[in-house]
Coordinates of C-alpha atoms in Angstrom, one line a residue:
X1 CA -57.6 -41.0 53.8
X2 CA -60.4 -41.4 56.6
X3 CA -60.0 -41.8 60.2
X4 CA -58.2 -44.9 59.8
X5 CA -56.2 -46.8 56.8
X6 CA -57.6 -50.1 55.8
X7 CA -54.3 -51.3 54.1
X8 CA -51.0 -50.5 54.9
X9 CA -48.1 -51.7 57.0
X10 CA -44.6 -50.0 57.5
X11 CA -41.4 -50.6 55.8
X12 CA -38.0 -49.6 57.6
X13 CA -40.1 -46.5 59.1
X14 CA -42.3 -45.1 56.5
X15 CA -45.9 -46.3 56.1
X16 CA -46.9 -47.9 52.6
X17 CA -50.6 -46.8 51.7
X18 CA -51.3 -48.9 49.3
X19 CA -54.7 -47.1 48.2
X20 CA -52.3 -44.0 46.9
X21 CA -52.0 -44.0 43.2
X22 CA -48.3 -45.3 42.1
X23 CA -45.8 -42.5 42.5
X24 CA -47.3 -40.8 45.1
X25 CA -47.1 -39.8 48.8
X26 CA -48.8 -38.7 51.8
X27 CA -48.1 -35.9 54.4
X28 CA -50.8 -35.8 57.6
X29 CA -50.8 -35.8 60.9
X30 CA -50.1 -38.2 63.3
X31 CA -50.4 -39.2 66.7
X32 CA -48.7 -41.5 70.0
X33 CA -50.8 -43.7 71.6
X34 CA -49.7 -45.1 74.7
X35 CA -47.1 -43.8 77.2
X36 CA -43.4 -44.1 77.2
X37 CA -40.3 -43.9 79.0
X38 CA -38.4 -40.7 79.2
X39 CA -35.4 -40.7 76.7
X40 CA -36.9 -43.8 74.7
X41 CA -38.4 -43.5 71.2
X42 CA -41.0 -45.3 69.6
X43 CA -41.0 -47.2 66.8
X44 CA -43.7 -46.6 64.4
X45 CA -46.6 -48.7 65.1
X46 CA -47.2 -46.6 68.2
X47 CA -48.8 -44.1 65.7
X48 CA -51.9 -44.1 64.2
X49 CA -53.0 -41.8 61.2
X50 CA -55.4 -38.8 61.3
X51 CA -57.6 -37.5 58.2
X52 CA -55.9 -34.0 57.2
X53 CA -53.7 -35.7 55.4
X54 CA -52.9 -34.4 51.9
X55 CA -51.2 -36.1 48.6
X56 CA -48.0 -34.9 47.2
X57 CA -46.0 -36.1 44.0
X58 CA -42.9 -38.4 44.9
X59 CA -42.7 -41.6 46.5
X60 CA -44.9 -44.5 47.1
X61 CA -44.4 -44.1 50.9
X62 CA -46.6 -41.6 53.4
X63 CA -44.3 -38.9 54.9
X64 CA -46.7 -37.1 57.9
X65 CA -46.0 -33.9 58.4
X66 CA -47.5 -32.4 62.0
X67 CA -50.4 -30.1 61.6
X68 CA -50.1 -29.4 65.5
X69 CA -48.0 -30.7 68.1
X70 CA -44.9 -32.5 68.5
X71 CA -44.1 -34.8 65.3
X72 CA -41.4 -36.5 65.9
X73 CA -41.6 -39.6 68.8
X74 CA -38.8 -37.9 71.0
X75 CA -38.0 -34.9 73.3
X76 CA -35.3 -32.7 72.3
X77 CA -32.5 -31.0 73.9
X78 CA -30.5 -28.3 73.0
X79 CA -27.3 -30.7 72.1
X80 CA -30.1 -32.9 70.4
X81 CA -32.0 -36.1 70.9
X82 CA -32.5 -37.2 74.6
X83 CA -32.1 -40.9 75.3
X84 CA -32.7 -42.8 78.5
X85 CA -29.4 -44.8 79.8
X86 CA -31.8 -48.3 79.2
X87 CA -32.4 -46.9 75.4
X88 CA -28.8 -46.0 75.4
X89 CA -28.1 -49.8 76.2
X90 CA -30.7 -51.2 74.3
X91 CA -29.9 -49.6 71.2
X92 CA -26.0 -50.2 71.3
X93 CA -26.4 -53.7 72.9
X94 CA -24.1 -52.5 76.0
X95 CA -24.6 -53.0 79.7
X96 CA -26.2 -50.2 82.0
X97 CA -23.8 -49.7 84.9
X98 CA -25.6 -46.9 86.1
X99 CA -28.1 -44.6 85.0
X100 CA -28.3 -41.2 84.4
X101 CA -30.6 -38.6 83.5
X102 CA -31.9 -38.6 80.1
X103 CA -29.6 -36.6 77.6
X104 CA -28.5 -36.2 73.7
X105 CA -25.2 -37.4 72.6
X106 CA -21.9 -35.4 72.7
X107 CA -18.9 -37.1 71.0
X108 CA -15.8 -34.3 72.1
X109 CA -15.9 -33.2 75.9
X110 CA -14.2 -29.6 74.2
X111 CA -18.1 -29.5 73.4
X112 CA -20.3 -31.1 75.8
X113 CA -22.8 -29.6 77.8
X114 CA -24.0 -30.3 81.4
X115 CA -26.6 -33.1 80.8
X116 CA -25.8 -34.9 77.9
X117 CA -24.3 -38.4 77.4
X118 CA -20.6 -38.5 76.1
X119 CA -19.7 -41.1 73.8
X120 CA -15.8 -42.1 73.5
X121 CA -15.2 -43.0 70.3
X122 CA -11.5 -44.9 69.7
X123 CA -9.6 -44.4 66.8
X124 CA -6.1 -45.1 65.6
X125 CA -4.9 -41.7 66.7
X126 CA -7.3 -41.1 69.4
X127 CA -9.2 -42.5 72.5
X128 CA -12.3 -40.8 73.5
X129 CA -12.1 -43.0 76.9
X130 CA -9.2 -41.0 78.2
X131 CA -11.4 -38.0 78.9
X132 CA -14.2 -39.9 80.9
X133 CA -13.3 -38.1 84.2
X134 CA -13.5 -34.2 82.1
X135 CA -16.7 -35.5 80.7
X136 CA -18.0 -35.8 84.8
X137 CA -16.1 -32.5 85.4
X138 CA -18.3 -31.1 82.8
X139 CA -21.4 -32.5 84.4
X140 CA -22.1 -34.9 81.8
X141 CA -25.3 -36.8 82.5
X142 CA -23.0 -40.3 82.0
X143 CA -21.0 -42.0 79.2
X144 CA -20.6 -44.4 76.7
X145 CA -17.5 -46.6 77.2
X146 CA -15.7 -50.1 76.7
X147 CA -13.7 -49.6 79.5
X148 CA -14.7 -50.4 83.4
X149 CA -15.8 -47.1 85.1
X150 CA -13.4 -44.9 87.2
X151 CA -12.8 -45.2 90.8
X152 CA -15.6 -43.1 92.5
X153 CA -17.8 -43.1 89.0
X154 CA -21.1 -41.4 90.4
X155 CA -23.0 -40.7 86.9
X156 CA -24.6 -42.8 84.1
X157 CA -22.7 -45.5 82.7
X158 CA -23.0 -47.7 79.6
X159 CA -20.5 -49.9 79.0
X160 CA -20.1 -50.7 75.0
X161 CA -18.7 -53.8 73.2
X162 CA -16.9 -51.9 70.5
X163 CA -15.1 -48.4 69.6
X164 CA -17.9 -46.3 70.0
X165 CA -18.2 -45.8 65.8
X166 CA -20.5 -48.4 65.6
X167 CA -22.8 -47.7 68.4
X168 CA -23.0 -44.2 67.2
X169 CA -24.2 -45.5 64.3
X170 CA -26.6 -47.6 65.9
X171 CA -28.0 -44.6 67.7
X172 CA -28.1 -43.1 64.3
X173 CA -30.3 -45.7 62.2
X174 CA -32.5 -46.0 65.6
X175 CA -33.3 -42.5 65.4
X176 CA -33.7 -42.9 61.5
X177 CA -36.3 -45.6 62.3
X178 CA -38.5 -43.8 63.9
X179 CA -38.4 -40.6 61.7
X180 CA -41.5 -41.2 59.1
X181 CA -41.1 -38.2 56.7
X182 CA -39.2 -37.8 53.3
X183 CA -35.7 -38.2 53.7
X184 CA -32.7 -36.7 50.8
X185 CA -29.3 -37.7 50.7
X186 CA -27.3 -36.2 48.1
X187 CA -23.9 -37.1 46.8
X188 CA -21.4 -36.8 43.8
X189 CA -18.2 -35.5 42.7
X190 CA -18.6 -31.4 43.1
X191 CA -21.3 -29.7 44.0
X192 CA -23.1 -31.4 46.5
X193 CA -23.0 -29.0 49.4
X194 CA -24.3 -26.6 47.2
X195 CA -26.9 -28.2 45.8
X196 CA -28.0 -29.7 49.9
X197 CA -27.9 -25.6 50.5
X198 CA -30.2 -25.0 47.4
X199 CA -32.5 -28.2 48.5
X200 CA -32.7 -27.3 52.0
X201 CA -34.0 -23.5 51.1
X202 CA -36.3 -24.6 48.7
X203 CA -38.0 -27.6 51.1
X204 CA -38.1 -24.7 53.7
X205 CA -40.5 -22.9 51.6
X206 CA -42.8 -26.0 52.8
X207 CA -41.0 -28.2 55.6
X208 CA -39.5 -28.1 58.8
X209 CA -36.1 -29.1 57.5
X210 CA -33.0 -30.8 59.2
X211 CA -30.1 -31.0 57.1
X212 CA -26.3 -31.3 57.5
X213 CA -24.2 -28.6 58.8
X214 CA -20.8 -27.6 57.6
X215 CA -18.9 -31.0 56.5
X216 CA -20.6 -33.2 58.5
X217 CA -20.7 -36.3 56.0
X218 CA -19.4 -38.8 56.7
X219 CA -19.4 -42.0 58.8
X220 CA -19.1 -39.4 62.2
X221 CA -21.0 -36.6 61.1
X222 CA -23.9 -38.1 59.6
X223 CA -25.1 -40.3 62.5
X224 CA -24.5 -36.7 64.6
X225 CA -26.6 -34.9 62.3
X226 CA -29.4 -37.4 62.6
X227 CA -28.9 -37.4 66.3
X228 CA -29.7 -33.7 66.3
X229 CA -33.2 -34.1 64.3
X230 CA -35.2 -31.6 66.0
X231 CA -39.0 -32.9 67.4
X232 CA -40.9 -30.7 64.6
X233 CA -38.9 -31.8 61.5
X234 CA -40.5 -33.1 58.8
X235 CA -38.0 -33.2 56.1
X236 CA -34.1 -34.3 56.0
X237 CA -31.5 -33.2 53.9
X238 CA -28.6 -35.0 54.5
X239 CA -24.6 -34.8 52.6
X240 CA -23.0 -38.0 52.0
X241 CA -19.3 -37.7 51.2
X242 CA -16.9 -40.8 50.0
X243 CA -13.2 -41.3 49.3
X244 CA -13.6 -44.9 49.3
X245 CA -15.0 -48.1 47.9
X246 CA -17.9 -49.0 50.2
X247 CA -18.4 -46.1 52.5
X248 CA -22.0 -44.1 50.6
X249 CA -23.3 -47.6 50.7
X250 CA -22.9 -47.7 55.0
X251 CA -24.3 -43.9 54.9
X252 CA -27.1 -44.9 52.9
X253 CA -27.5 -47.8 54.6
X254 CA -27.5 -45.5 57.9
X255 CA -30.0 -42.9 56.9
X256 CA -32.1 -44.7 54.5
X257 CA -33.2 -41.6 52.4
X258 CA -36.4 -41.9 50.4
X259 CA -35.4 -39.9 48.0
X260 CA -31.6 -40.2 46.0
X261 CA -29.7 -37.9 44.1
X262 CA -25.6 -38.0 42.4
X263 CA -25.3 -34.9 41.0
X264 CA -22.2 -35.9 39.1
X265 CA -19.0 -38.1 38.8
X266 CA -15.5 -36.8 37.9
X267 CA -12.0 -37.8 38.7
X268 CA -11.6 -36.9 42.3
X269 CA -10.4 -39.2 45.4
X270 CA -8.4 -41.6 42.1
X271 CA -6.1 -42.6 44.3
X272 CA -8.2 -44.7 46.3
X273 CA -10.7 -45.3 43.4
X274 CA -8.5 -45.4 40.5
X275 CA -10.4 -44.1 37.5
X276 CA -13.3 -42.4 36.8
X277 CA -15.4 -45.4 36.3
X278 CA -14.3 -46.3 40.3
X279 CA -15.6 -42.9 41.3
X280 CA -19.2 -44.3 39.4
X281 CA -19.7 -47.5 40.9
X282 CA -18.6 -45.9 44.8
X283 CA -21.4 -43.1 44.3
X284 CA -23.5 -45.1 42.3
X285 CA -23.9 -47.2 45.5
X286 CA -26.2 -45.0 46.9
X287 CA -28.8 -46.2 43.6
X288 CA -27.7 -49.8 44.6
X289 CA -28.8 -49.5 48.0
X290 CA -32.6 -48.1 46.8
X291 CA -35.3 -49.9 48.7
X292 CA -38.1 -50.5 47.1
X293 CA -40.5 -47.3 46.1
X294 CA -37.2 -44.9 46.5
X295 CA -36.9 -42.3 43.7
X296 CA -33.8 -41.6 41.9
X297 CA -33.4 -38.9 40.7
X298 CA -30.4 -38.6 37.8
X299 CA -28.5 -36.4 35.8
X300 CA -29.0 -37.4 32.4
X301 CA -26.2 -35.4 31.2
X302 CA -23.7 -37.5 33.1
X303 CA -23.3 -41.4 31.2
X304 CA -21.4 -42.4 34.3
X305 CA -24.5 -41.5 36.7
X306 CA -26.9 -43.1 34.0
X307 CA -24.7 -46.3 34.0
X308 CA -25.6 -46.9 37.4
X309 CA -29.1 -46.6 37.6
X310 CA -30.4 -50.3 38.7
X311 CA -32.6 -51.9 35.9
X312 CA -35.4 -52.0 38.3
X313 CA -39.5 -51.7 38.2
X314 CA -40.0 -50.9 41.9
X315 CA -38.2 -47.6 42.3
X316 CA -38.8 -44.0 40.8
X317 CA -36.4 -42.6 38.1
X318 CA -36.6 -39.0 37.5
X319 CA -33.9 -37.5 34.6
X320 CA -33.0 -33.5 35.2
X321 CA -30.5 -31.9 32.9
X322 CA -30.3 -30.3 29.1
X323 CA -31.3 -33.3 27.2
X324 CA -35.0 -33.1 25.6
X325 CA -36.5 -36.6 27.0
X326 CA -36.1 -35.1 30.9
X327 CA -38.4 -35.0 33.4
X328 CA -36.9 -32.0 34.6
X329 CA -34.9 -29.6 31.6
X330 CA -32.6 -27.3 32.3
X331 CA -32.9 -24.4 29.1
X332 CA -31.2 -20.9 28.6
X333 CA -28.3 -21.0 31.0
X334 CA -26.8 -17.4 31.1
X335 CA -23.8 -16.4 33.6
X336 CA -23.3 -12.8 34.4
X337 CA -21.2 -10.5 36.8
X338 CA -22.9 -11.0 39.8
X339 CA -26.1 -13.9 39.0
X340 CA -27.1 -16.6 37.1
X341 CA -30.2 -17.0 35.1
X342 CA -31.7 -19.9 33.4
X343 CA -35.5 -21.5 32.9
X344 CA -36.9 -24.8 34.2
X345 CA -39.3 -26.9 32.1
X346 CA -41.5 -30.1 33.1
X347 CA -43.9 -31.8 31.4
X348 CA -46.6 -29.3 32.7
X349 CA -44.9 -26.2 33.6
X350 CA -41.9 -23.8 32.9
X351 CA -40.8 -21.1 35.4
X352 CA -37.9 -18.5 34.9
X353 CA -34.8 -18.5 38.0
X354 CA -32.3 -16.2 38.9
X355 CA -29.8 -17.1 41.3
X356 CA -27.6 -14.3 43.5
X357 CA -24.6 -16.0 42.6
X358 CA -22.4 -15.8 39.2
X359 CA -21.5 -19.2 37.8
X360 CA -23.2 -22.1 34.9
X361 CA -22.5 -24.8 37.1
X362 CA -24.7 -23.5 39.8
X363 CA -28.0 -23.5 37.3
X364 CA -27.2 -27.2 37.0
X365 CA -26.7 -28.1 40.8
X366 CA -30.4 -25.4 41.3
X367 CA -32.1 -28.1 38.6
X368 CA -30.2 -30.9 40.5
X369 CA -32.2 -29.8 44.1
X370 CA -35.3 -28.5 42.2
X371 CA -35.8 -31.9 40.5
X372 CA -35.5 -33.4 44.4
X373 CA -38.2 -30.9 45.7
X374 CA -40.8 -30.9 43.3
X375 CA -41.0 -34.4 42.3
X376 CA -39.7 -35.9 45.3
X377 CA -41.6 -33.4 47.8
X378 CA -44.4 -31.9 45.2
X379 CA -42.8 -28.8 45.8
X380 CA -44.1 -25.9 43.4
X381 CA -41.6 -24.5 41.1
X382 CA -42.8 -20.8 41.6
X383 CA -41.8 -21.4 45.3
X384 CA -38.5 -23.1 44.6
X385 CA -37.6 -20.1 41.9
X386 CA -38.4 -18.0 45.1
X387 CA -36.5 -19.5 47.4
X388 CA -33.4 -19.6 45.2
X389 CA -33.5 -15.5 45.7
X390 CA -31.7 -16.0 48.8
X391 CA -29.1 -18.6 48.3
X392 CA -26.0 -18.2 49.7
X393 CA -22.9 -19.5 49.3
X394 CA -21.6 -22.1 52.1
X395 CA -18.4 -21.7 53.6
X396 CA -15.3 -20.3 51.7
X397 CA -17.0 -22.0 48.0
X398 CA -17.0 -19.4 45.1
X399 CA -18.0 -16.6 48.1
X400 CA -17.8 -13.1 46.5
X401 CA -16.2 -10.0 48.6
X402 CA -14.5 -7.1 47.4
X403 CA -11.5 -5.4 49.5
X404 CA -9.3 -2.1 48.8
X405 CA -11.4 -2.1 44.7
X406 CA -10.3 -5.7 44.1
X407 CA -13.5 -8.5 43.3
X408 CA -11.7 -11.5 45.3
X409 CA -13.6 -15.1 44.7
X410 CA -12.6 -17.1 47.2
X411 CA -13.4 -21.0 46.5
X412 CA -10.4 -22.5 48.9
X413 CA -12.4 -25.1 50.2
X414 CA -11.4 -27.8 48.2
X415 CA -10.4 -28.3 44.3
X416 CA -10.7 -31.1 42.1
X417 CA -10.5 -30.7 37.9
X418 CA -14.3 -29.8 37.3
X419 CA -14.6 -27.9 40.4
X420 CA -11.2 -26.0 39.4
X421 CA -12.7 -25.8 35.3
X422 CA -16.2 -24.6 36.9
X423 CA -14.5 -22.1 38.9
X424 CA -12.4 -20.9 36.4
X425 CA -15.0 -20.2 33.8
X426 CA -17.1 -18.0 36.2
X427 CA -14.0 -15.9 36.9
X428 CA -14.1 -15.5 32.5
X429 CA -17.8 -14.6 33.1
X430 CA -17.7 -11.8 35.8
X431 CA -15.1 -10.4 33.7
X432 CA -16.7 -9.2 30.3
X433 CA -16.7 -5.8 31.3
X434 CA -12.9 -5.9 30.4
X435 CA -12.0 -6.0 34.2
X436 CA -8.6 -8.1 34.7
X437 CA -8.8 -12.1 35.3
X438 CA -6.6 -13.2 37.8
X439 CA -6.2 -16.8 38.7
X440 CA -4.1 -17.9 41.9
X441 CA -4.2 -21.4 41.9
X442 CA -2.8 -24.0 44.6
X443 CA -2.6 -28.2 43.9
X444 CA -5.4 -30.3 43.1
X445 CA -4.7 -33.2 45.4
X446 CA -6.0 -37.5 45.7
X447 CA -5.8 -37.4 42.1
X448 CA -3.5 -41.0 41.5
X449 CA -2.1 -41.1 37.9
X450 CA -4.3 -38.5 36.5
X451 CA -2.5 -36.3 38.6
X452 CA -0.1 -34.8 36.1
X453 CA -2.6 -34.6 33.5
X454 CA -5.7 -33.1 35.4
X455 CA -3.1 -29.7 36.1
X456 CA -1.7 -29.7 32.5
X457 CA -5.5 -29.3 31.5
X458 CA -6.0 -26.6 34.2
X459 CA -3.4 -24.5 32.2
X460 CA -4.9 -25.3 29.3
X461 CA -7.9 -24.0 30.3
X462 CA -6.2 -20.5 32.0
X463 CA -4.2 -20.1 28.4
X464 CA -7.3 -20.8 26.4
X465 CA -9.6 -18.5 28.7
X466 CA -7.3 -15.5 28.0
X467 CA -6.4 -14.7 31.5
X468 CA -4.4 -11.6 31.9
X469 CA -2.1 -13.3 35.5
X470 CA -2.1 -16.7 36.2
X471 CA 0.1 -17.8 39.3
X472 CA 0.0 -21.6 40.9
X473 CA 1.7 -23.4 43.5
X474 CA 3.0 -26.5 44.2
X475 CA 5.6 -28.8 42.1
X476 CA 2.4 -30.6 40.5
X477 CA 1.6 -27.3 38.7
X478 CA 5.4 -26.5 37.9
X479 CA 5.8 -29.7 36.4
X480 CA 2.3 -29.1 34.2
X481 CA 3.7 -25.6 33.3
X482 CA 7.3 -27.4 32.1
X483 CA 4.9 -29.5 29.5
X484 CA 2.4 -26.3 28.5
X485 CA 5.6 -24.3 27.6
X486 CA 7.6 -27.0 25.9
X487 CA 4.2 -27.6 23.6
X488 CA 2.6 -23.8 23.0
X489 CA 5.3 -21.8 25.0
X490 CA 2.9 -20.8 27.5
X491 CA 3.4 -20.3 31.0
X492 CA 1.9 -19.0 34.3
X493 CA 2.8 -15.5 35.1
X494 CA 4.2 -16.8 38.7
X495 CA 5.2 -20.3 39.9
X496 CA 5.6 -20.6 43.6
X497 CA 6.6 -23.5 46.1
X498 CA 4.0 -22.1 48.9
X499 CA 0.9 -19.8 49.8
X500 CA 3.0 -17.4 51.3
X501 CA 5.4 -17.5 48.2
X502 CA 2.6 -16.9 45.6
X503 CA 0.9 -13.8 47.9
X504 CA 4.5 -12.0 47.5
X505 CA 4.9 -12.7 44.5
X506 CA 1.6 -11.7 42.9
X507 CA 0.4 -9.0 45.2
X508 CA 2.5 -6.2 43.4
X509 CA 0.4 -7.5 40.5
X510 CA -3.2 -6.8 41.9
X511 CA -4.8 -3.4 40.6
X512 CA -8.0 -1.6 41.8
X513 CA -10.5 -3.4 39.9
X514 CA -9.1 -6.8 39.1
X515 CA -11.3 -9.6 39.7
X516 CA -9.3 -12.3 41.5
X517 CA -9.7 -16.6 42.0
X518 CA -8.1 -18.1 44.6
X519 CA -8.8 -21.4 44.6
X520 CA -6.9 -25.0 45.4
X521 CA -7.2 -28.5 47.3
X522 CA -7.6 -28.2 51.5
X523 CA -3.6 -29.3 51.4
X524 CA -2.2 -26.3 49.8
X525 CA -3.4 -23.9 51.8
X526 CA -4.9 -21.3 49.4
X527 CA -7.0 -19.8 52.4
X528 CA -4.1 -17.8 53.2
X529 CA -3.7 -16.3 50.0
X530 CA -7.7 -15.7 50.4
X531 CA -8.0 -14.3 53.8
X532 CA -5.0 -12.0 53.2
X533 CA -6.4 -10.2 49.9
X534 CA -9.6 -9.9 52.1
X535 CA -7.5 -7.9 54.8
X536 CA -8.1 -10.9 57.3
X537 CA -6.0 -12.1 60.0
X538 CA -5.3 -16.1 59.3

C-alpha cells in the first residue's frame, strides 16, 4: 500500500483493494479532502488512503482504522451524530421548513437534550408528534414531523413523508455508508448478547469499538445505535434480534455488517415462526443477505445454521465448534463453581481460556465471538484469552450474587428451552460440593404448539439433574407437572399461580448455603422472586 492505490473502487462503503491477497483486509489511515457543511457527512470517495496501512486476516474489503485524528466523516455530540436540517432533509427525502442548528437525533422528549433534533415516530399505540411543543420546551434544536408546524414554531423543522420508522432508518444506513471499518452483527436463538459482550471486549483489546447497549436490537434500536457511532470508532458490534419472518433481513439490510455470525437456532418466538426449521430460515436471513466478500462465520455444531449457509464462491465461511474439520475448535470444556475453562485450536495455534463465569454454554458463545475476532478482525488469540478475564455478565443473565449465605443465580431476563436447559445445568455444576440445587422457575413464553412439550422437558431435566427443590409457576408448568407425575410420579416441590406465590411458598425452604436459579420468560415476572432473595426493593 503506497501513497496511493492503483486499483480499487468502493462497494456500499468499504473500499475493495483488489492487490490484497483473497481473504484479507486492510486497516490504515485515512483522510478528508475538501470542505463540508456542518452536520453533513461524506460519502467515501471524499477519502483518499495513506501508507501506514497494515493487513489483517478476514475480509476482502479495507477497514481503515485512524492512526491520528478524527476517523469517522462526522462531528459528534454527546446524544450522538450531529446532522445539519438540509442533511436531515436530504437523507429522509422531507422538506426543510426551517433550520436549526446542527444536532444528533433524540427519538423520546423524556430523553432529549438541549440541541438535538427530535424525531416523532407514530406507531399504533403512540404518536411522537404530540409532544412537538415539549420537544421546543426542552430546547430541542428542531424536529422531525409529518405534521404542519405549530402556531409560533421558532426552531428547526423537517417535515417527513412517513411515520418517522422509516426515516430513522434512513438516517441509519446513511450513517452506515459512510462508516468504512469492519462491521459484526450477531444473531441467533440464545446467547447472542453474551457472545456481542465477549466480542466487544475482545475487539477492544485492538479497536475503538461501538456496539449495542442493553436491548437495543431491533428495527428502533439498531438505527439508534448506529446514530450514536462515536467519530473515533473503528469497529461495530451490533445485536440483531427477530420474532418474525423478515425482520434480520431489514437489520442486515440496515447495517450491512462485513462480518456475520448465528450462534444458534432453537425453538423460540414458534408462534410466529412455527417450528424450528422457521426459526432457521428467519435467522439464516442474515447469510442470505451476505454481499459479496462478507464472511460467515458458523456453528458447525448446529445442522440448522449449516443448512443455511448460501452455496456461494464469493463470501468467507469460517466453521467454530467441537467438530474436528473446524476452522476454529472448541476442546476440553470444563464448568466449575465459579468459571469456565476450555482450549481453542486453529490450524496454527492453540491457546488455553478461562472465563469468570460458571456455565458450558458460555465456552461455546467465547468460541462463537473469538472465531469473529480473529479471523474476521486478525485478532490474536492470546489477547482474546486475555480479554475474556474480565467478562461480565449483561444485565440480570446468569449474574452471580450471594445474600444472607444463599448463592442466588439470577437469569430473569428471558427463558426459552435451551436457555432454561443451559441454565439449569450450570446450577448442577456450581453445586458438586454437595451444596443444595434449588430451581424456581416461571413460564417459558411465544412457544406455539411446542409449548406444552418444551416445559414437560424442563422437568425432565430438573428430575433427571437430581435437584433437591424445584418450584415453577404458571398453568403451563402445572399442566407439564400433571403429565411428569402421571408417567414417573414426579413432581415439583412447589406449584404456584404467581411470583409472589412461589417466593412464599419457597422461602421457608431456602437454607444458608443453598445455591438458588431463578429463572423464566420477561411475562412471568421471575425478577421479583430475584430481586427479593437479593434483599432488593422491586
Amino acid at each position: 500500500l503506497g501513497g496511493s492505490v492503483g486499483l480499487q473502487h468502493w462497494q456500499a462503503g468499504r473500499m475493495l483493494l483488489c492487490g490484497l491477497p483473497k481473504g484479507s483486509c486492510g486497516v490504515g489511515r485515512w483522510h478528508a479532502k475538501g470542505p463540508s457543511e456542518p452536520g453533513a457527512l461524506r460519502t467515501p470517495s471524499t477519502y483518499r488512503v495513506e501508507p501506514s496501512a497494515r493487513i489483517v486476516r478476514g475480509g476482502r474489503y479495507a477497514c481503515f482504522a485512524a492512526t491520528a485524528g478524527p476517523l469517522n466523516p462526522w462531528v459528534n455530540d454527546v446524544g450522538g451524530i450531529q446532522f445539519s436540517g438540509t442533511t436531515l432533509a436530504n437523507v429522509t427525502q422531507g422538506t426543510l421548513l426551517a433550520d436549526g442548528e446542527p444536532g444528533s437525533i433524540c427519538t423520546d422528549t423524556r430523553q432529549i437534550l438541549p440541541g438535538q433534533w427530535f424525531l416523532a415516530l407514530a406507531g399504533e399505540s403512540f404518536d411522537g408528534n404530540s409532544f412537538l411543543e415539549e420537544a421546543a420546551e426542552k430546547a430541542c434544536a428542531g424536529v422531525l414531523s409529518n405534521r404542519n408546524p405549530p402556531k409560533g414554531w421558532s426552531r428547526g423543522f423537517v417535515r417527513i413523508r412517513g411515520n418517522g420508522f422509516e426515516e430513522l432508518q434512513d438516517l441509519a444506513k446513511h450513517v452506515r455508508s459512510a462508516f468504512c471499518c469492519g462491521v459484526a452483527a450477531v444473531t441467533g436463538s440464545t446467547g447472542k448478547t453474551t457472545t456481542r459482550t465477549m466480542l466487544a471486549l475482545m475487539l477492544a483489546t485492538q479497536f475503538k469499538v461501538h456496539s449495542t447497549q442493553g436491548n437495543l436490537n431491533n428495527l428502533v434500536g439498531l438505527p439508534l445505535t448506529l446514530l450514536k457511532t462515536p467519530q473515533n470508532a473503528d469497529a461495530l458490534v451490533l445485536e440483531l434480534g427477530m420474532n418474525m419472518f423478515g425482520e434480520i433481513h431489514d437489520l442486515q439490510n440496515i447495517c450491512k455488517p462485513t462480518v456475520r455470525l448465528i450462534t444458534n437456532v432453537g425453538p423460540v418466538h414458534l408462534e410466529g415462526l412455527g417450528s424450528v426449521e422457521g426459526v432457521a430460515r428467519a435467522k439464516g436471513e442474515l447469510f442470505a443477505g451476505a454481499r459479496s466478500g462478507d464472511m460467515l462465520v458458523v456453528n458447525s455444531d448446529d445442522q440448522h445454521i449449516v443448512s443455511q449457509v448460501p452455496q456461494r464462491d464469493d463470501v468467507i465461511v469460517k466453521l467454530f465448534g467441537k467438530r474436528g474439520n473446524c476452522d476454529m475448535q472448541l476442546l476440553d470444556v470444563k464448568a466449575g463453581q465459579d468459571c469456565t475453562s476450555f482450549r481453542i485450536r486453529t490450524t496454527s495455534e492453540e491457546e488455553r481460556f478461562s472465563l469468570p463465569s460458571p456455565g458450558a454454554h458460555l465456552a461455546v458463545n467465547a468460541c462463537a465471538a473469538a472465531a469473529v475476532a480473529h479471523f474476521g478482525f486478525g485478532v490474536p488469540l492470546s489477547s482474546i484469552s486475555a480479554s475474556l478475564e474480565n467478562y461480565q455478565p449483561e444485565g440480570e443473565r446468569l449474574q452471580i450474587n450471594e445474600h444472607e449465605g444463599i448463592t442466588i443465580i439470577n437469569d430473569v431476563y428471558n427463558a426459552n428451552p435451551m436457555s432454561m436447559n443451559a441454565s439449569l445445568n450450570t446450577l448442577h455444576s456450581m453445586t458438586q460440593d454437595r451444596r443444595r440445587a434449588i430451581a424456581l422457575l416461571g413460564e417459558m413464553l411465544e412457544l406455539g404448539d411446542y409449548t406444552a412439550e418444551a416445559h414437560v422437558e424442563v422437568l425432565r431435566t430438573c428430575q433427571k439433574l437430581n435437584l433437591e427443590v424445584v418450584g415453577v409457576v404458571g398453568s403451563r408448568f402445572a399442566h407439564a407437572a400433571e403429565h411428569i407425575e402421571a408417567k414417573v410420579g414426579w413432581s415439583p416441590n412447589f406449584i404456584a399461580t404467581s411470583a409472589e406465590e412461589l417466593l412464599e411458598m419457597a422461602s421457608s425452604s431456602l437454607l444458608p448455603g443453598d445455591v438458588v436459579l431463578v429463572k423464566g420468560s420477561r411475562g412471568s415476572r421471575m425478577e421479583i422472586v430475584s430481586r427479593r432473595l437479593l434483599g432488593l426493593r422491586e
